[in-house]
Amino acid sequence: MSDRPGALGQVASRIGSLRADIVSVAVHRHKDGIVVDEFLLMLPDEPFGLEEMLVAEIEQVDGVTVESHRLVDDGRINLTLTNVVWFELLSDDCDAAAAFYTEALGWRTEPVAPFGDGVYHVIFPNNGLTPAGGLVYSEKAARGSEAAGAVVYVETPDLDSALAAFEAAGGSVRTVTKDDPHSSAVVADPWGNRLGLWQT
């Protein structure tokens, strides 16, 4: 697709218009004004041949061409607590953490709206257009602290059911955030390991 503002959003809108869900987006190439993205989609059960309709709909966006497409597992992808969709790193100084990861790993970060007591930074690990995680303020996560740690989010089709199952198995729920376009929660296993649950 052409590297222009709003192109990715227009493609996502076309996909959503046919009731398909975007599971992930990966940037494979970004050069000379052209971006090559790979979309992993979950299609509704009907109608038959929806993938061809999606191709035609997406190519209605100016400057966008579908190079190839294929069905995986007959178009059905199991999303039950298996797909890693996000990660978060804790720090008591997100600006310093952002500078560190830019220098250490070449990540691009962008501060966004205030989140709790600090500013949330979105992480773009491949320095492209697709965010994959965030830096979160925590007063407990000072330099050299063992209290900090990454929280990996996995996707679930039903957050409430996943939380109930986690507690029934002996885990605990730390936080729950219900918002549009997604809801999320942080849970802990019996050993204190934290895990994020994400419902789109």
Coordinates of C-alpha atoms in Angstrom, one line a residue:
M1 CA 0.0 0.0 0.0
S2 CA 1.0 3.6 -0.4
D3 CA 2.8 5.0 2.6
R4 CA 0.3 7.8 3.3
P5 CA -1.6 8.9 6.3
G6 CA -4.9 7.1 6.9
A7 CA -4.2 4.2 4.4
L8 CA -4.0 1.5 7.0
G9 CA -7.1 2.8 8.8
Q10 CA -9.0 2.7 5.5
V11 CA -8.0 -0.9 4.9
A12 CA -9.0 -1.8 8.5
S13 CA -12.4 -0.1 7.9
R14 CA -13.0 -2.1 4.7
I15 CA -12.1 -5.3 6.6
G16 CA -14.5 -4.5 9.4
S17 CA -17.3 -3.7 7.0
L18 CA -17.4 -7.4 6.0
R19 CA -17.4 -8.4 9.7
A20 CA -13.9 -9.8 9.6
D21 CA -11.6 -9.3 12.6
I22 CA -7.9 -8.3 12.4
V23 CA -5.9 -10.6 14.6
S24 CA -2.5 -9.2 13.8
V25 CA -0.6 -6.9 11.4
A26 CA 3.1 -7.3 10.5
V27 CA 5.1 -4.8 8.5
H28 CA 7.4 -6.8 6.1
R29 CA 8.8 -3.9 4.0
H30 CA 8.8 -0.1 4.2
K31 CA 10.7 1.5 1.3
D32 CA 10.3 4.1 -1.4
G33 CA 6.8 5.2 -0.3
I34 CA 5.4 1.6 -0.3
V35 CA 4.5 -0.5 2.8
V36 CA 4.0 -4.2 2.6
D37 CA 1.8 -5.5 5.4
E38 CA 0.6 -9.0 6.3
F39 CA -2.8 -9.2 7.9
L40 CA -4.0 -12.2 9.9
L41 CA -7.8 -12.2 9.9
M42 CA -10.5 -14.2 11.5
L43 CA -13.5 -14.5 9.1
P44 CA -17.1 -15.0 10.1
D45 CA -18.7 -18.4 9.3
E46 CA -20.5 -17.0 6.3
P47 CA -20.9 -16.2 3.5
F48 CA -18.9 -18.7 1.4
G49 CA -16.2 -17.1 -0.6
L50 CA -15.8 -14.1 1.8
E51 CA -12.1 -14.0 1.3
E52 CA -12.6 -13.0 -2.4
M53 CA -15.1 -10.3 -1.3
L54 CA -12.5 -9.0 1.2
V55 CA -9.8 -8.8 -1.5
A56 CA -12.2 -6.8 -3.8
E57 CA -13.2 -4.5 -0.9
I58 CA -9.6 -3.9 0.3
E59 CA -8.5 -3.0 -3.2
Q60 CA -11.1 -0.3 -3.4
V61 CA -8.7 1.7 -1.2
D62 CA -6.6 4.0 -3.4
G63 CA -3.0 2.7 -3.7
V64 CA -3.7 -0.7 -2.1
T65 CA -3.1 -4.0 -3.8
V66 CA -3.5 -7.5 -2.3
E67 CA -0.5 -9.5 -3.4
S68 CA -1.7 -12.9 -2.1
H69 CA -4.1 -14.5 0.3
R70 CA -4.8 -17.9 1.7
L71 CA -7.0 -19.6 4.2
V72 CA -5.5 -21.1 7.4
D73 CA -7.2 -23.9 9.2
D74 CA -10.3 -23.6 7.0
G75 CA -10.6 -19.9 8.0
R76 CA -11.0 -20.6 11.7
I77 CA -8.3 -19.7 14.1
N78 CA -8.3 -20.7 17.7
L79 CA -8.1 -17.6 19.9
T80 CA -8.6 -19.2 23.2
L81 CA -5.8 -17.8 25.3
T82 CA -3.1 -18.7 22.9
N83 CA -2.3 -15.6 20.7
V84 CA 0.1 -13.1 22.2
V85 CA -1.2 -9.7 21.2
W86 CA 0.5 -7.2 23.5
F87 CA 3.2 -6.7 26.1
E88 CA 3.9 -4.1 28.8
L89 CA 7.1 -3.1 30.6
L90 CA 7.0 -1.3 34.0
S91 CA 9.2 1.6 35.0
D92 CA 9.0 4.5 37.4
D93 CA 10.4 6.8 34.7
C94 CA 8.9 5.9 31.3
D95 CA 10.7 8.7 29.5
A96 CA 14.0 7.2 30.6
A97 CA 12.8 3.7 29.8
A98 CA 11.8 4.9 26.3
A99 CA 15.3 6.4 25.7
F100 CA 16.9 3.2 27.0
Y101 CA 15.0 0.9 24.6
T102 CA 15.6 3.2 21.7
E103 CA 19.3 3.1 22.3
A104 CA 19.5 -0.6 23.3
L105 CA 17.1 -2.2 20.8
G106 CA 16.3 0.6 18.3
W107 CA 12.6 0.6 19.3
R108 CA 10.5 3.6 18.4
T109 CA 8.2 4.8 21.2
E110 CA 5.5 7.5 21.3
P111 CA 4.0 9.0 24.5
V112 CA 0.2 9.0 24.6
A113 CA -2.5 10.1 27.0
P114 CA -1.9 10.0 30.8
F115 CA -2.3 6.5 32.3
G116 CA -2.7 6.4 36.0
D117 CA 0.1 8.5 37.6
G118 CA 2.2 8.7 34.4
V119 CA 2.2 8.8 30.7
Y120 CA 1.8 5.6 28.7
H121 CA 4.4 5.1 25.9
V122 CA 3.4 2.9 23.0
I123 CA 6.2 0.7 21.6
F124 CA 6.9 0.1 17.9
P125 CA 9.6 -2.7 18.1
N126 CA 10.1 -2.8 14.3
N127 CA 10.3 1.0 14.0
G128 CA 7.3 0.7 11.7
L129 CA 3.6 1.6 12.0
T130 CA 2.3 -1.4 14.0
P131 CA 2.4 -1.0 17.8
A132 CA 3.2 -4.1 19.8
G133 CA 3.4 -3.0 23.4
G134 CA 3.8 -0.2 25.9
L135 CA 5.8 1.3 28.8
V136 CA 3.7 1.7 31.9
Y137 CA 4.4 3.8 34.9
S138 CA 4.8 2.0 38.3
E139 CA 6.3 3.6 41.4
K140 CA 7.4 0.1 42.5
A141 CA 9.5 -0.4 39.3
A142 CA 12.5 1.7 40.2
R143 CA 15.9 1.2 38.6
G144 CA 17.4 -2.1 39.9
S145 CA 14.1 -3.2 41.3
E146 CA 13.2 -6.9 41.1
A147 CA 9.5 -5.8 41.3
A148 CA 9.4 -4.8 37.7
G149 CA 8.7 -7.2 34.9
A150 CA 7.0 -7.7 31.6
V151 CA 3.3 -8.4 31.3
V152 CA 2.4 -10.5 28.2
Y153 CA -1.2 -10.2 27.0
V154 CA -2.9 -13.2 25.3
E155 CA -6.2 -12.9 23.5
T156 CA -9.5 -14.5 24.7
P157 CA -12.9 -14.4 23.0
D158 CA -14.7 -14.0 26.4
L159 CA -12.9 -12.0 29.1
D160 CA -15.4 -12.6 31.9
S161 CA -15.4 -16.4 31.3
A162 CA -11.6 -16.4 31.2
L163 CA -11.4 -14.5 34.5
A164 CA -13.9 -16.9 36.2
A165 CA -11.8 -19.9 35.0
F166 CA -8.6 -18.3 36.2
E167 CA -10.0 -17.7 39.7
A168 CA -11.6 -21.2 39.8
A169 CA -8.2 -22.7 39.1
G170 CA -6.6 -20.9 42.0
G171 CA -5.4 -17.7 40.4
S172 CA -6.3 -14.1 41.2
V173 CA -7.5 -11.1 39.3
R174 CA -5.4 -7.9 39.8
T175 CA -7.0 -5.4 37.5
V176 CA -9.8 -5.3 35.0
T177 CA -10.3 -2.5 32.3
K178 CA -13.4 -2.6 30.1
D179 CA -13.2 -0.1 27.3
D180 CA -13.8 0.3 23.6
P181 CA -12.4 -1.1 21.3
H182 CA -11.0 -3.8 23.7
S183 CA -11.2 -4.9 27.3
S184 CA -8.3 -6.3 29.3
A185 CA -7.3 -7.7 32.7
V186 CA -4.1 -8.6 34.6
V187 CA -4.2 -11.8 36.5
A188 CA -1.7 -13.7 38.6
D189 CA -1.1 -17.4 39.0
P190 CA -0.6 -19.1 42.4
W191 CA 3.1 -18.2 42.2
G192 CA 2.6 -14.5 41.6
N193 CA 3.4 -14.5 37.9
R194 CA 1.3 -11.9 36.1
L195 CA -0.4 -12.4 32.8
G196 CA -2.6 -10.1 30.7
L197 CA -5.9 -11.2 29.1
W198 CA -7.2 -9.2 26.1
Q199 CA -10.6 -9.3 24.5
T200 CA -11.2 -7.3 21.3

